[in-house]
Coordinates of C-alpha atoms in Angstrom, one line a residue:
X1 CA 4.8 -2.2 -3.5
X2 CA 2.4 -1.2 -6.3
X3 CA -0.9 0.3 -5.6
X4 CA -3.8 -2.5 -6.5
X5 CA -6.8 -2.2 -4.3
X6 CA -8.0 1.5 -2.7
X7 CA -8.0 2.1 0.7
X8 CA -9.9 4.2 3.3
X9 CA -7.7 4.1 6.4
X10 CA -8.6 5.6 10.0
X11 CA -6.5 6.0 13.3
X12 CA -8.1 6.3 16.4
X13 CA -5.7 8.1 18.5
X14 CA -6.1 7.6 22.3
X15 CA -6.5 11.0 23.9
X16 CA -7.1 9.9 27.6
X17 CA -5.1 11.6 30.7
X18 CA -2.5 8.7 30.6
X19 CA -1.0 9.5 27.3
X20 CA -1.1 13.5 27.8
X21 CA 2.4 14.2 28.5
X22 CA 3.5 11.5 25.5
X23 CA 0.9 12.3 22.9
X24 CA 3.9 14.1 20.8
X25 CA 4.8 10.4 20.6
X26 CA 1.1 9.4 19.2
X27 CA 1.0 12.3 16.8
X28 CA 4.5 11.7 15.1
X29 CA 4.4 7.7 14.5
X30 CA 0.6 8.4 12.7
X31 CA 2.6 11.0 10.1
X32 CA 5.6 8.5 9.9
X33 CA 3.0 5.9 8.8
X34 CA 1.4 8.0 6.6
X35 CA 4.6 9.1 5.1
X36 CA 5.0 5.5 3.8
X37 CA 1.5 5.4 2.2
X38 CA 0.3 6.1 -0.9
X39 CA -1.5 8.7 -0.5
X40 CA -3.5 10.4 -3.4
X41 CA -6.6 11.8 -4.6
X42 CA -7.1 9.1 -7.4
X43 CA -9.4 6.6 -7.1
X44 CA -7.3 3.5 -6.8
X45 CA -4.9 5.1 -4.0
X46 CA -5.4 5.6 0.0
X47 CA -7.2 8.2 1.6
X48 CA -6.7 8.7 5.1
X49 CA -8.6 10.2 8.6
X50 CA -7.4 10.8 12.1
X51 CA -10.1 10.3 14.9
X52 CA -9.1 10.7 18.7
X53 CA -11.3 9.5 21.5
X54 CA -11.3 9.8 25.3
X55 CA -15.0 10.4 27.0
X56 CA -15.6 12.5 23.9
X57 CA -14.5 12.4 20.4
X58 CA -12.9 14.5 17.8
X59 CA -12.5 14.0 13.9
X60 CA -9.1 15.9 13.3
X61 CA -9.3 14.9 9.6
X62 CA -12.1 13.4 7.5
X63 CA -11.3 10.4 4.4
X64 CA -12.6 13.1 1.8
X65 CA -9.8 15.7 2.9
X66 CA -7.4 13.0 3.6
X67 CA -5.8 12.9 0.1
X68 CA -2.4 14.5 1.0
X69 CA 0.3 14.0 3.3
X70 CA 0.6 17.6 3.7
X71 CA -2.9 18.3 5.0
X72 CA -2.9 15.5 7.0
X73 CA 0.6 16.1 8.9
X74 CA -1.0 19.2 9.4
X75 CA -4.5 18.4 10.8
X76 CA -2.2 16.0 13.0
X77 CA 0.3 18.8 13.9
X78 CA -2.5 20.7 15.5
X79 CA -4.2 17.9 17.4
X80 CA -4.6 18.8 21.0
X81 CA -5.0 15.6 23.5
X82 CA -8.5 15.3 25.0
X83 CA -7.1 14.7 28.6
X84 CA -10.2 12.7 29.3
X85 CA -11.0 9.2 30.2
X86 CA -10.6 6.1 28.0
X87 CA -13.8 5.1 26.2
X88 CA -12.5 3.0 23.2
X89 CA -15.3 1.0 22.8
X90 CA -17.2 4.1 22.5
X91 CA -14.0 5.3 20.4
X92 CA -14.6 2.4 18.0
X93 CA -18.5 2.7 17.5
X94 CA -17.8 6.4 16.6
X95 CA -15.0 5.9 14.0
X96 CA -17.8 2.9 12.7
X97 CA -20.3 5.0 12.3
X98 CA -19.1 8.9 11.7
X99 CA -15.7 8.3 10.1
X100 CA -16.7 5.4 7.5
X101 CA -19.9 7.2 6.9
X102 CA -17.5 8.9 4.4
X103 CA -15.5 5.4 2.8
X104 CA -15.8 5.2 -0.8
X105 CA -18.1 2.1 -2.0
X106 CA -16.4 -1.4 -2.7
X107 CA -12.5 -0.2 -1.2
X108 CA -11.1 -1.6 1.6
X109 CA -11.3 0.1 4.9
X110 CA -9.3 -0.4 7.9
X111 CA -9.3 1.1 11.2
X112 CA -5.9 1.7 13.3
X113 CA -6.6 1.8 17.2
X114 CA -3.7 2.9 19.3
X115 CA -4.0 2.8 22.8
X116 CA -1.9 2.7 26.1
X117 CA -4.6 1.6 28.7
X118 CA -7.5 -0.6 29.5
X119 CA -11.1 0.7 28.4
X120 CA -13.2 2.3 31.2
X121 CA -15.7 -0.1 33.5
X122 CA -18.6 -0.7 30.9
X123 CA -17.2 0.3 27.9
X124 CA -16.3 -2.9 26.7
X125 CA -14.6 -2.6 22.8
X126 CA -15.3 -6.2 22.0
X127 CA -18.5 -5.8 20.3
X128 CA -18.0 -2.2 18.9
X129 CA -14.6 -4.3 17.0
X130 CA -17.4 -6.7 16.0
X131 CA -19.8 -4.4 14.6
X132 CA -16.7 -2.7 12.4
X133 CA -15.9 -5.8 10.8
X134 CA -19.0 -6.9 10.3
X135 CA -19.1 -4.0 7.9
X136 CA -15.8 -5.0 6.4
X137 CA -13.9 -3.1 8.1
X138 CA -10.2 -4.5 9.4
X139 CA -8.9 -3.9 12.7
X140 CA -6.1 -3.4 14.2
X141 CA -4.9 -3.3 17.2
X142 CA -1.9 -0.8 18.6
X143 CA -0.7 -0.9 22.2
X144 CA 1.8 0.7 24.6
X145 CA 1.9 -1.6 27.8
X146 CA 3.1 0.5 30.2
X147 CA 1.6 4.0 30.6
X148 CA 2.6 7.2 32.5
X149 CA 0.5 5.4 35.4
X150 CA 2.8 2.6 35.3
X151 CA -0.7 0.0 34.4
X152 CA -0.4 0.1 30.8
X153 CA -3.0 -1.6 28.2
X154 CA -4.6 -5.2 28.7
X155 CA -3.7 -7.5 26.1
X156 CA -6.5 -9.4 26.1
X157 CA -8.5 -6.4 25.1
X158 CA -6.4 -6.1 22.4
X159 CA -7.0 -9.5 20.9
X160 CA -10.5 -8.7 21.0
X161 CA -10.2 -5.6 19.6
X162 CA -8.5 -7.1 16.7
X163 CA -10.6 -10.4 16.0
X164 CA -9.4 -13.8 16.0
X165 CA -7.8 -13.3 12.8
X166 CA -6.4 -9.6 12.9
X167 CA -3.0 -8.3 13.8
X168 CA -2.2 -7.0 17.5
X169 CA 1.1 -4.9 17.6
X170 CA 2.7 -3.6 21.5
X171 CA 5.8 -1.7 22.5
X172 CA 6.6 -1.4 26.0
X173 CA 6.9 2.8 26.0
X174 CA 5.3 5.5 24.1
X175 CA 8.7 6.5 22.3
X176 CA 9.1 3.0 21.1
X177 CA 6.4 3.3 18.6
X178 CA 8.8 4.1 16.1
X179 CA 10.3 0.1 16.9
X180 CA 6.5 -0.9 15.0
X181 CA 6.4 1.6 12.0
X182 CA 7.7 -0.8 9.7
X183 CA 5.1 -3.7 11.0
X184 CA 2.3 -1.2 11.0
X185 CA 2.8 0.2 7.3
X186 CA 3.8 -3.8 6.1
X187 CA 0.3 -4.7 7.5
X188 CA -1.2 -1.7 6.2
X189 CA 1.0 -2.2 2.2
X190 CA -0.6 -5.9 2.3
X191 CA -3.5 -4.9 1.8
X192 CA -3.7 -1.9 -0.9
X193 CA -1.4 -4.4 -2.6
X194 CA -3.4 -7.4 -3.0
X195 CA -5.4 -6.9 -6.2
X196 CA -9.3 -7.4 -6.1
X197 CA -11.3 -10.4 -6.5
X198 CA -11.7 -10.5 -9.9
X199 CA -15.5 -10.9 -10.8
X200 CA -15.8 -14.6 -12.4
X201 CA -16.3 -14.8 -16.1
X202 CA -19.3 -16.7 -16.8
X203 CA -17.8 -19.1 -19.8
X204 CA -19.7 -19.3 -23.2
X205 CA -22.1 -21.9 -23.9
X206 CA -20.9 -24.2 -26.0
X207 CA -22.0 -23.9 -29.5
X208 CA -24.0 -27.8 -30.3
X209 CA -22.2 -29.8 -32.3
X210 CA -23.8 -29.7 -35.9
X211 CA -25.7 -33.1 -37.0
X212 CA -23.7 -34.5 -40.2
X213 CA -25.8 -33.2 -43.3
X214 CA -28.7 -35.7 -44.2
X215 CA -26.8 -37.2 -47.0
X216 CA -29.2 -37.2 -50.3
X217 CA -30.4 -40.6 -52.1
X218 CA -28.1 -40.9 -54.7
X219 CA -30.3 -41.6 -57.8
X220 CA -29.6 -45.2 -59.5
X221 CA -30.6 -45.5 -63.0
X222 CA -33.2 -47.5 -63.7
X223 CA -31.4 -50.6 -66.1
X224 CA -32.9 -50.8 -69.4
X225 CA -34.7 -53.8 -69.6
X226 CA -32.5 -56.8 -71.7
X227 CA -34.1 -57.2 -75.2
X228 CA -35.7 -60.4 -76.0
X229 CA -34.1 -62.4 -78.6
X230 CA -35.9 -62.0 -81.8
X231 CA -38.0 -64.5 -83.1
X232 CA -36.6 -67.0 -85.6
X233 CA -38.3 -65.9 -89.3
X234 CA -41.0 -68.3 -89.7
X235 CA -40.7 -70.9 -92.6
X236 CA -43.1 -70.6 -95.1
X237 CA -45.9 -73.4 -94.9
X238 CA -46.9 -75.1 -98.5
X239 CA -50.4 -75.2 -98.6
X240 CA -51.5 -78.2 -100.7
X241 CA -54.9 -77.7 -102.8
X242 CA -57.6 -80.0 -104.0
X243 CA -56.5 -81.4 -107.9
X244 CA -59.4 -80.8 -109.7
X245 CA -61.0 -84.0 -111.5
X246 CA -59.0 -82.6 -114.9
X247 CA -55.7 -83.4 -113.3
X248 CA -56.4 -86.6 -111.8
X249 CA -57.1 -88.2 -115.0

C-alpha cells in the first residue's frame, strides 16, 4: 500500500518467566512485522521501538533510532528475556510515558502488546490502555492462550487492553504467531495508509452583488415655445376733418 500518514510504532514484548524458553518465537514475528513495514528515516514513513516488560522494563530500541530494519532486527537479535513476573499494566504506563516521550508531533502512534499470560494481582492494564489512547495512541492487543504453564492469557484482559473499538489478535502457541503476521501488519498498513484529515478550507466570502449603476436623467429639451400668429396689418383709419366755413359755401 502507499505510504500516506507517518507512523510511530511500539511493541511491548512480554519478558515474564512463562515465555522464557519461547521468546525466540516473540523476537522473530516482531522482525517479520517489521520486515513488511515501511520503514524510513523520512518524515512521512514509520519509525519503530521495541520495549519489553516483566517486573522491570527495558527499551531495546528507541523511535528516533528506529528508522532501519537493519538496526532494529539487530537491537531485537540481542534482546535477552527478563525472566521476571508479568506486570503489563505497568508495561503499558511505561511504553505511555518513556517510549512516546520520543513520537513525532501530529503522526499516528500505535502500541503492539504481545503477551501469553494474565497480568500480576494489582496490576490491572485496563486503565494504563486507557491513559494511552487517551493520548492518541492505538492499541493493540496480541495474545498466545496457552503458555509453557499450560494457563495461557485471559481474553477478557485483552479486550480491555485493546478498547471497545481496537483489534485483539490470539494464537493458541507461541510458534503460531507466524499464523497472525499477515493480520498484524494489515492492521498496522491501515493505518499509515489512510491519508490525513485534511484541514477544511474556509470558502471565500462572496463578493456582494454590485447595485445596477444609478442610471442618469436623461436631459429633455426644453420645446421652443409655438410662435403666436402675427397680427393682421391694421387698416388704415380715414380721419375726417372739420370743412372750414370757405368749403361749405
Amino acid at each position: 500500500k502507499t505510504v500516506a500518514t507517518p507512523l510511530d510504532l511500539v511493541f511491548l514484548v512480554d519478558g515474564s518467566g512463562s515465555v522464557y524458553h519461547a521468546f525466540h518465537h516473540l523476537q522473530k514475528f516482531v522482525k517479520d512485522v517489521v520486515a513488511e513495514l515501511p520503514v524510513v528515516s523520512g518524515t512521512t514513513d514509520t519509525r519503530v521501538a521495541v520495549a519489553q516488560y516483566s517486573t522491570d522494563q527495558a527499551i531495546e530500541i528507541e523511535l528516533p533510532d528506529g528508522i532501519s530494519k537493519q538496526a532494529i532486527n539487530d537491537s531485537v537479535d540481542a534482546m535477552e528475556c527478563l525472566d521476571q513476573k508479568t506486570f503489563t499494566g505497568t508495561g503499558i504506563e511505561y511504553a505511555t510515558t518513556e517510549v512516546f516521550k520520543n513520537a513525532r508531533p501530529k503522526v499516528q502512534k500505535m502500541l503492539i502488546v504481545i503477551t501469553d499470560g494474565k497480568s500480576d494481582p494489582g496490576d490491572d492494564p485496563e486503565e494504563p490502555a486507557n491513559a494511552a489512547r487517551r493520548q492518541d495512541i492505538e492499541v493493540v492487543a496480541i495474545g498466545i492462550t496457552r503458555n509453557a504453564e499450560a494457563k495461557g492469557v485471559d481474553e477478557e484482559e485483552l479486550r480491555k487492553i485493546a478498547g471497545p473499538d481496537g483489534t485483539v489478535l490470539t494464537v493458541d502457541r507461541h510458534h503460531e504467531l507466524t499464523n497472525i503476521l499477515k493480520n498484524t501488519t494489515t492492521v498496522v498498513c491501515d493505518v499509515v495508509s489512510e491519508p490525513p484529515t485534511p484541514v477544511p478550507t474556509a470558502a471565500p466570502s462572496p463578493k456582494p452583488t454590485p447595485e445596477p449603476p444609478t442610471p442618469e436623467p436623461t436631459s429633455k429639451r426644453t420645446p421652443k415655445p409655438t410662435p403666436m400668429p402675427p397680427r393682421p396689418t391694421p387698416e388704415p383709419t380715414l380721419q375726417i376733418g372739420r370743412a372750414s366755413c370757405r368749403e361749405r359755401v
